[in-house]
């Protein structure tokens, strides 16, 4: 295995400066949510996907469209409905009378950024059309594999309140999303500012800050962030703590641990560091691990949520120190 060259200080500073410009561009439309924007960009640079779950009208689709507009690449929006078919997402093979052969007509998933609006309104069969492309970045139609453009990001939205006519995402698909985010209601001052500029602030008005080639380079740089050996063990122990928690039926999988370390690399680089710290891993456990937990029936009866269980699990794991020692777990 070839060891990658460590990042230079110039590369780290250049990455952080461009990431700040990207965030500033998105924040000009999505007001008052800098951490949500940072986590969404973290997923982009970590080659992950984003699930935005919140009530209607808080800016989920606006955030997704703002990211798409900020990156000068091809983007498509899929409005998921109960009658949507898998071929409407992935594409279809059609017989061409002129050439006397079959031709593949790609679906809207063949784009750099795919906005899957209200993904839980489509049937499980249609939802599963995203499983392969989210993991392997290829689509198989009639036995032929078709690669999607790179970089590739799926930003899905769903409404957790109105459940009529919706289909819950299966655990296998939830596990494909690097992070699950909630935009939340804005503060009063921010909401007033939104009202003042409601007619002028739109994702369509955003100018692209960078292009897909540069984003691909940034993704490669995020893979070169240094992870100290004790932090690999720390990430595994965080996941193990969720598996051993008495209120958890199914804990975080190895894929979830990989997602955590990938996200931490991008998160640190956005912060202007070429290495990750335990604080990066702890800060990302909520958005990366939260949707991967299946709570026990006892926890559901008691009204215990995944966020509370996750806080307990993280607090039980000793934090490694640079000296090789550990900070004792919190009681």
Tab-separated table of C-alpha atoms in Angstrom:
chain	number	residue	atom	x	y	z
A	1	UNK	CA	0.000	0.000	0.000
A	2	UNK	CA	1.456	3.362	-1.076
A	3	UNK	CA	1.463	5.991	1.654
A	4	UNK	CA	0.002	9.283	0.476
A	5	UNK	CA	2.042	12.439	0.702
A	6	UNK	CA	1.119	14.591	3.705
A	7	UNK	CA	-0.595	17.888	2.978
A	8	UNK	CA	1.535	21.000	2.858
A	9	UNK	CA	0.573	24.076	4.837
A	10	UNK	CA	-0.085	25.899	1.565
A	11	UNK	CA	-2.508	23.179	0.438
A	12	UNK	CA	-4.326	23.250	3.780
A	13	UNK	CA	-4.662	27.019	3.738
A	14	UNK	CA	-5.830	27.019	0.119
A	15	UNK	CA	-8.450	24.367	0.876
A	16	UNK	CA	-9.732	26.220	3.953
A	17	UNK	CA	-9.915	29.536	2.059
A	18	UNK	CA	-11.917	28.054	-0.821
A	19	UNK	CA	-14.186	26.129	1.565
A	20	UNK	CA	-14.868	29.401	3.406
A	21	UNK	CA	-15.853	31.063	0.126
A	22	UNK	CA	-18.183	28.180	-0.705
A	23	UNK	CA	-19.777	28.383	2.735
A	24	UNK	CA	-20.141	32.153	2.495
A	25	UNK	CA	-21.916	31.794	-0.841
A	26	UNK	CA	-24.392	29.232	0.512
A	27	UNK	CA	-24.857	31.189	3.760
A	28	UNK	CA	-25.958	34.229	1.750
A	29	UNK	CA	-29.110	32.275	0.879
A	30	UNK	CA	-29.435	29.912	3.861
A	31	UNK	CA	-29.285	32.492	6.643
A	32	UNK	CA	-28.333	31.712	10.227
A	33	UNK	CA	-27.312	28.083	9.711
A	34	UNK	CA	-23.493	28.107	9.353
A	35	UNK	CA	-22.977	24.748	11.085
A	36	UNK	CA	-25.548	23.006	8.884
A	37	UNK	CA	-23.851	24.437	5.795
A	38	UNK	CA	-20.429	23.348	7.066
A	39	UNK	CA	-21.657	19.798	7.656
A	40	UNK	CA	-23.216	19.656	4.195
A	41	UNK	CA	-19.911	20.761	2.634
A	42	UNK	CA	-18.124	18.208	4.812
A	43	UNK	CA	-20.245	15.494	3.216
A	44	UNK	CA	-19.419	16.830	-0.263
A	45	UNK	CA	-15.659	16.728	0.378
A	46	UNK	CA	-15.887	13.319	2.092
A	47	UNK	CA	-17.689	11.760	-0.905
A	48	UNK	CA	-20.807	11.225	1.164
A	49	UNK	CA	-24.482	12.048	0.846
A	50	UNK	CA	-26.786	14.262	2.893
A	51	UNK	CA	-30.237	13.532	4.310
A	52	UNK	CA	-32.106	16.687	5.371
A	53	UNK	CA	-34.996	15.850	7.674
A	54	UNK	CA	-37.186	18.671	8.952
A	55	UNK	CA	-40.625	20.236	8.805
A	56	UNK	CA	-41.723	22.019	5.605
A	57	UNK	CA	-40.636	25.572	4.927
A	58	UNK	CA	-37.344	25.774	6.849
A	59	UNK	CA	-35.071	25.773	3.805
A	60	UNK	CA	-34.168	22.129	3.142
A	61	UNK	CA	-34.527	22.359	-0.637
A	62	UNK	CA	-33.031	25.860	-0.648
A	63	UNK	CA	-29.875	24.513	1.013
A	64	UNK	CA	-29.594	21.704	-1.527
A	65	UNK	CA	-30.121	24.066	-4.477
A	66	UNK	CA	-27.648	26.596	-3.048
A	67	UNK	CA	-24.912	23.944	-2.864
A	68	UNK	CA	-25.695	22.915	-6.437
A	69	UNK	CA	-25.515	26.521	-7.647
A	70	UNK	CA	-22.253	27.181	-5.770
A	71	UNK	CA	-20.494	24.280	-7.490
A	72	UNK	CA	-20.409	24.813	-11.250
A	73	UNK	CA	-21.578	21.369	-12.182
A	74	UNK	CA	-24.587	19.584	-13.581
A	75	UNK	CA	-27.436	19.143	-11.148
A	76	UNK	CA	-30.884	17.579	-11.309
A	77	UNK	CA	-33.888	17.645	-9.029
A	78	UNK	CA	-36.128	14.596	-8.640
A	79	UNK	CA	-39.544	15.169	-7.042
A	80	UNK	CA	-40.291	11.835	-5.390
A	81	UNK	CA	-43.960	10.804	-5.582
A	82	UNK	CA	-45.789	7.501	-5.002
A	83	UNK	CA	-46.107	6.863	-8.755
A	84	UNK	CA	-42.415	7.453	-9.506
A	85	UNK	CA	-40.764	4.386	-11.083
A	86	UNK	CA	-37.132	3.198	-10.640
A	87	UNK	CA	-36.517	3.849	-14.360
A	88	UNK	CA	-37.621	7.465	-13.826
A	89	UNK	CA	-34.578	7.807	-11.549
A	90	UNK	CA	-31.888	5.638	-13.117
A	91	UNK	CA	-32.821	5.697	-16.807
A	92	UNK	CA	-34.080	3.191	-19.336
A	93	UNK	CA	-32.899	1.224	-22.374
A	94	UNK	CA	-34.934	1.972	-25.521
A	95	UNK	CA	-34.838	0.235	-28.904
A	96	UNK	CA	-33.779	2.610	-31.683
A	97	UNK	CA	-35.514	1.790	-34.958
A	98	UNK	CA	-32.961	3.714	-37.018
A	99	UNK	CA	-29.875	1.947	-35.662
A	100	UNK	CA	-31.698	-1.335	-34.983
A	101	UNK	CA	-30.125	-1.442	-31.546
A	102	UNK	CA	-30.825	-0.635	-27.922
A	103	UNK	CA	-29.720	2.729	-26.507
A	104	UNK	CA	-29.458	3.767	-22.910
A	105	UNK	CA	-31.237	6.989	-21.981
A	106	UNK	CA	-29.795	8.177	-18.649
A	107	UNK	CA	-32.142	9.352	-15.918
A	108	UNK	CA	-31.829	12.432	-13.705
A	109	UNK	CA	-29.470	10.611	-11.338
A	110	UNK	CA	-26.696	11.217	-13.899
A	111	UNK	CA	-25.572	14.566	-12.512
A	112	UNK	CA	-22.944	15.908	-10.124
A	113	UNK	CA	-25.533	16.926	-7.545
A	114	UNK	CA	-28.885	15.158	-7.324
A	115	UNK	CA	-31.623	16.700	-5.188
A	116	UNK	CA	-34.040	13.967	-4.095
A	117	UNK	CA	-36.980	16.012	-2.854
A	118	UNK	CA	-39.251	14.300	-0.292
A	119	UNK	CA	-37.569	10.953	-0.831
A	120	UNK	CA	-39.883	9.189	1.641
A	121	UNK	CA	-42.903	9.783	-0.623
A	122	UNK	CA	-41.685	7.258	-3.206
A	123	UNK	CA	-42.278	3.545	-2.902
A	124	UNK	CA	-39.531	1.316	-1.442
A	125	UNK	CA	-38.937	-0.091	-4.931
A	126	UNK	CA	-38.140	3.372	-6.270
A	127	UNK	CA	-36.108	4.316	-3.206
A	128	UNK	CA	-33.946	1.254	-3.791
A	129	UNK	CA	-32.986	2.633	-7.208
A	130	UNK	CA	-30.639	4.960	-5.337
A	131	UNK	CA	-28.922	2.237	-3.299
A	132	UNK	CA	-26.349	1.170	-5.894
A	133	UNK	CA	-25.535	4.626	-7.228
A	134	UNK	CA	-25.090	6.129	-3.748
A	135	UNK	CA	-22.603	3.449	-2.742
A	136	UNK	CA	-20.797	2.541	-5.971
A	137	UNK	CA	-21.493	5.635	-8.112
A	138	UNK	CA	-22.648	3.467	-10.993
A	139	UNK	CA	-26.069	2.466	-12.304
A	140	UNK	CA	-26.740	-1.010	-13.674
A	141	UNK	CA	-29.488	-1.211	-16.292
A	142	UNK	CA	-30.121	-4.454	-18.202
A	143	UNK	CA	-26.837	-5.838	-16.883
A	144	UNK	CA	-24.739	-2.908	-18.120
A	145	UNK	CA	-22.984	-0.618	-15.634
A	146	UNK	CA	-23.025	3.105	-16.314
A	147	UNK	CA	-20.827	5.424	-14.201
A	148	UNK	CA	-22.318	8.716	-13.007
A	149	UNK	CA	-20.379	12.020	-13.253
A	150	UNK	CA	-17.785	12.795	-10.598
A	151	UNK	CA	-17.952	14.297	-8.053
A	152	UNK	CA	-21.366	12.918	-7.116
A	153	UNK	CA	-23.561	14.062	-4.241
A	154	UNK	CA	-27.134	13.117	-3.328
A	155	UNK	CA	-28.980	15.631	-1.153
A	156	UNK	CA	-32.279	14.089	-0.053
A	157	UNK	CA	-35.043	15.798	1.904
A	158	UNK	CA	-37.869	14.324	3.892
A	159	UNK	CA	-40.670	15.551	6.144
A	160	UNK	CA	-40.833	13.622	9.456
A	161	UNK	CA	-44.195	15.065	10.542
A	162	UNK	CA	-46.739	14.267	7.851
A	163	UNK	CA	-46.571	10.492	7.478
A	164	UNK	CA	-49.654	9.953	5.253
A	165	UNK	CA	-48.578	8.590	1.904
A	166	UNK	CA	-44.944	8.169	2.928
A	167	UNK	CA	-42.639	5.164	3.154
A	168	UNK	CA	-40.009	5.012	5.877
A	169	UNK	CA	-36.476	4.739	4.554
A	170	UNK	CA	-35.027	1.283	5.300
A	171	UNK	CA	-31.898	1.009	7.439
A	172	UNK	CA	-29.849	-0.124	4.419
A	173	UNK	CA	-30.602	3.156	2.670
A	174	UNK	CA	-30.186	5.329	5.768
A	175	UNK	CA	-26.724	3.820	6.130
A	176	UNK	CA	-25.811	5.160	2.667
A	177	UNK	CA	-26.142	8.752	3.893
A	178	UNK	CA	-22.975	10.120	5.443
A	179	UNK	CA	-24.845	12.658	7.572
A	180	UNK	CA	-28.422	13.336	8.589
A	181	UNK	CA	-29.076	17.024	9.279
A	182	UNK	CA	-31.928	19.139	10.569
A	183	UNK	CA	-32.092	22.755	9.416
A	184	UNK	CA	-34.398	23.908	12.233
A	185	UNK	CA	-36.282	27.155	12.697
A	186	UNK	CA	-34.296	30.413	12.364
A	187	UNK	CA	-33.790	32.931	15.160
A	188	UNK	CA	-36.094	35.936	15.254
A	189	UNK	CA	-33.482	38.348	13.874
A	190	UNK	CA	-32.622	35.937	11.070
A	191	UNK	CA	-36.270	35.391	10.189
A	192	UNK	CA	-36.796	39.152	9.984
A	193	UNK	CA	-33.785	39.354	7.658
A	194	UNK	CA	-35.287	36.558	5.543
A	195	UNK	CA	-38.519	38.537	5.208
A	196	UNK	CA	-36.658	41.670	4.166
A	197	UNK	CA	-34.856	39.883	1.349
A	198	UNK	CA	-37.392	37.167	0.562
A	199	UNK	CA	-37.775	38.331	-3.032
A	200	UNK	CA	-34.067	38.772	-3.822
A	201	UNK	CA	-32.372	35.851	-2.050
A	202	UNK	CA	-32.679	32.822	-4.281
A	203	UNK	CA	-30.313	29.968	-5.196
A	204	UNK	CA	-30.770	30.908	-8.863
A	205	UNK	CA	-29.104	34.252	-8.148
A	206	UNK	CA	-25.934	32.641	-6.768
A	207	UNK	CA	-22.795	32.756	-8.857
A	208	UNK	CA	-20.680	29.599	-8.967
A	209	UNK	CA	-17.587	29.831	-6.757
A	210	UNK	CA	-15.746	26.822	-8.150
A	211	UNK	CA	-16.112	23.958	-10.614
A	212	UNK	CA	-16.352	20.192	-10.341
A	213	UNK	CA	-12.690	19.660	-11.263
A	214	UNK	CA	-11.600	21.731	-8.265
A	215	UNK	CA	-14.089	19.950	-6.019
A	216	UNK	CA	-12.637	16.617	-7.166
A	217	UNK	CA	-9.166	17.893	-6.205
A	218	UNK	CA	-10.504	18.940	-2.789
A	219	UNK	CA	-11.970	15.471	-2.278
A	220	UNK	CA	-8.542	13.962	-3.026
A	221	UNK	CA	-6.915	16.367	-0.562
A	222	UNK	CA	-9.370	15.335	2.177
A	223	UNK	CA	-8.196	11.742	1.746
A	224	UNK	CA	-4.639	12.840	2.614
A	225	UNK	CA	-5.509	14.290	6.039
A	226	UNK	CA	-3.408	12.673	8.773
A	227	UNK	CA	-5.121	10.410	11.309
A	228	UNK	CA	-3.014	9.400	14.302
A	229	UNK	CA	-3.131	5.700	15.207
A	230	UNK	CA	-4.886	6.237	18.590
A	231	UNK	CA	-7.738	8.024	16.794
A	232	UNK	CA	-8.491	4.972	14.657
A	233	UNK	CA	-9.013	3.006	17.860
A	234	UNK	CA	-11.018	5.875	19.355
A	235	UNK	CA	-13.415	5.873	16.370
A	236	UNK	CA	-13.897	2.099	16.679
A	237	UNK	CA	-14.537	2.388	20.424
A	238	UNK	CA	-17.160	5.085	19.832
A	239	UNK	CA	-19.007	2.715	17.516
A	240	UNK	CA	-18.573	-0.197	19.936
A	241	UNK	CA	-20.079	1.912	22.708
A	242	UNK	CA	-23.281	2.239	20.671
A	243	UNK	CA	-23.395	-1.504	20.036
A	244	UNK	CA	-23.010	-2.295	23.735
A	245	UNK	CA	-25.493	0.287	25.012
A	246	UNK	CA	-28.443	-1.404	26.768
A	247	UNK	CA	-30.987	0.789	24.971
A	248	UNK	CA	-29.649	0.007	21.478
A	249	UNK	CA	-30.886	-2.937	19.413
A	250	UNK	CA	-28.511	-2.400	16.451
A	251	UNK	CA	-25.455	-0.190	16.817
A	252	UNK	CA	-23.202	1.562	14.316
A	253	UNK	CA	-21.800	-0.661	11.581
A	254	UNK	CA	-18.190	-0.691	10.307
A	255	UNK	CA	-19.428	1.409	7.378
A	256	UNK	CA	-20.488	3.998	9.938
A	257	UNK	CA	-16.976	4.056	11.453
A	258	UNK	CA	-15.465	4.582	8.000
A	259	UNK	CA	-17.966	7.383	7.407
A	260	UNK	CA	-16.974	9.032	10.696
A	261	UNK	CA	-13.253	9.105	9.891
A	262	UNK	CA	-13.845	10.315	6.324
A	263	UNK	CA	-16.108	13.079	7.555
A	264	UNK	CA	-13.600	14.050	10.273
A	265	UNK	CA	-10.855	14.466	7.658
A	266	UNK	CA	-12.942	16.879	5.597
A	267	UNK	CA	-14.221	18.622	8.740
A	268	UNK	CA	-10.670	19.253	9.971
A	269	UNK	CA	-9.477	20.478	6.585
A	270	UNK	CA	-12.337	22.991	6.400
A	271	UNK	CA	-11.090	24.205	9.794
A	272	UNK	CA	-7.599	24.714	8.357
A	273	UNK	CA	-5.914	21.620	9.794
A	274	UNK	CA	-4.157	18.782	8.000
A	275	UNK	CA	-4.827	16.380	10.871
A	276	UNK	CA	-7.877	15.374	12.879
A	277	UNK	CA	-8.407	15.680	16.628
A	278	UNK	CA	-10.671	13.738	19.007
A	279	UNK	CA	-12.940	16.795	19.074
A	280	UNK	CA	-13.616	16.353	15.349
A	281	UNK	CA	-14.797	12.796	15.875
A	282	UNK	CA	-16.927	13.757	18.878
A	283	UNK	CA	-18.514	16.699	17.016
A	284	UNK	CA	-19.526	14.441	14.125
A	285	UNK	CA	-20.968	11.503	16.072
A	286	UNK	CA	-24.434	13.113	16.100
A	287	UNK	CA	-24.863	13.734	12.352
A	288	UNK	CA	-22.912	10.611	11.302
A	289	UNK	CA	-24.019	8.045	13.914
A	290	UNK	CA	-27.488	9.272	14.920
A	291	UNK	CA	-29.460	7.851	11.980
A	292	UNK	CA	-27.586	4.552	12.132
A	293	UNK	CA	-28.896	3.524	15.565
A	294	UNK	CA	-31.864	1.222	16.087
A	295	UNK	CA	-33.170	1.669	19.620
A	296	UNK	CA	-34.662	-1.128	21.694
A	297	UNK	CA	-38.408	-1.336	22.211
A	298	UNK	CA	-37.840	-0.423	25.882
A	299	UNK	CA	-36.144	2.833	24.853
A	300	UNK	CA	-39.007	3.683	22.531
A	301	UNK	CA	-41.568	3.059	25.283
A	302	UNK	CA	-39.606	5.240	27.688
A	303	UNK	CA	-39.365	8.017	25.102
A	304	UNK	CA	-35.556	7.871	24.936
A	305	UNK	CA	-34.235	9.239	21.640
A	306	UNK	CA	-31.109	8.377	19.656
A	307	UNK	CA	-29.403	11.685	20.504
A	308	UNK	CA	-29.593	10.968	24.232
A	309	UNK	CA	-28.295	7.419	23.819
A	310	UNK	CA	-25.465	8.695	21.633
A	311	UNK	CA	-24.406	11.285	24.217
A	312	UNK	CA	-24.197	8.566	26.852
A	313	UNK	CA	-22.213	6.274	24.552
A	314	UNK	CA	-19.704	8.985	23.587
A	315	UNK	CA	-19.268	10.079	27.198
A	316	UNK	CA	-18.379	6.494	28.199
A	317	UNK	CA	-15.334	6.296	25.888
A	318	UNK	CA	-11.952	7.631	27.176
A	319	UNK	CA	-10.477	10.340	24.947
A	320	UNK	CA	-6.900	9.684	23.715
A	321	UNK	CA	-4.217	12.292	24.356
A	322	UNK	CA	-1.168	13.111	22.191
A	323	UNK	CA	1.056	11.562	24.861
A	324	UNK	CA	-0.640	8.215	24.366
A	325	UNK	CA	-2.581	8.470	27.606
A	326	UNK	CA	-6.342	8.894	27.805
A	327	UNK	CA	-8.761	11.213	29.507
A	328	UNK	CA	-11.029	9.079	31.714
A	329	UNK	CA	-14.570	8.558	30.477
A	330	UNK	CA	-17.168	10.874	31.955
A	331	UNK	CA	-19.376	9.391	34.579
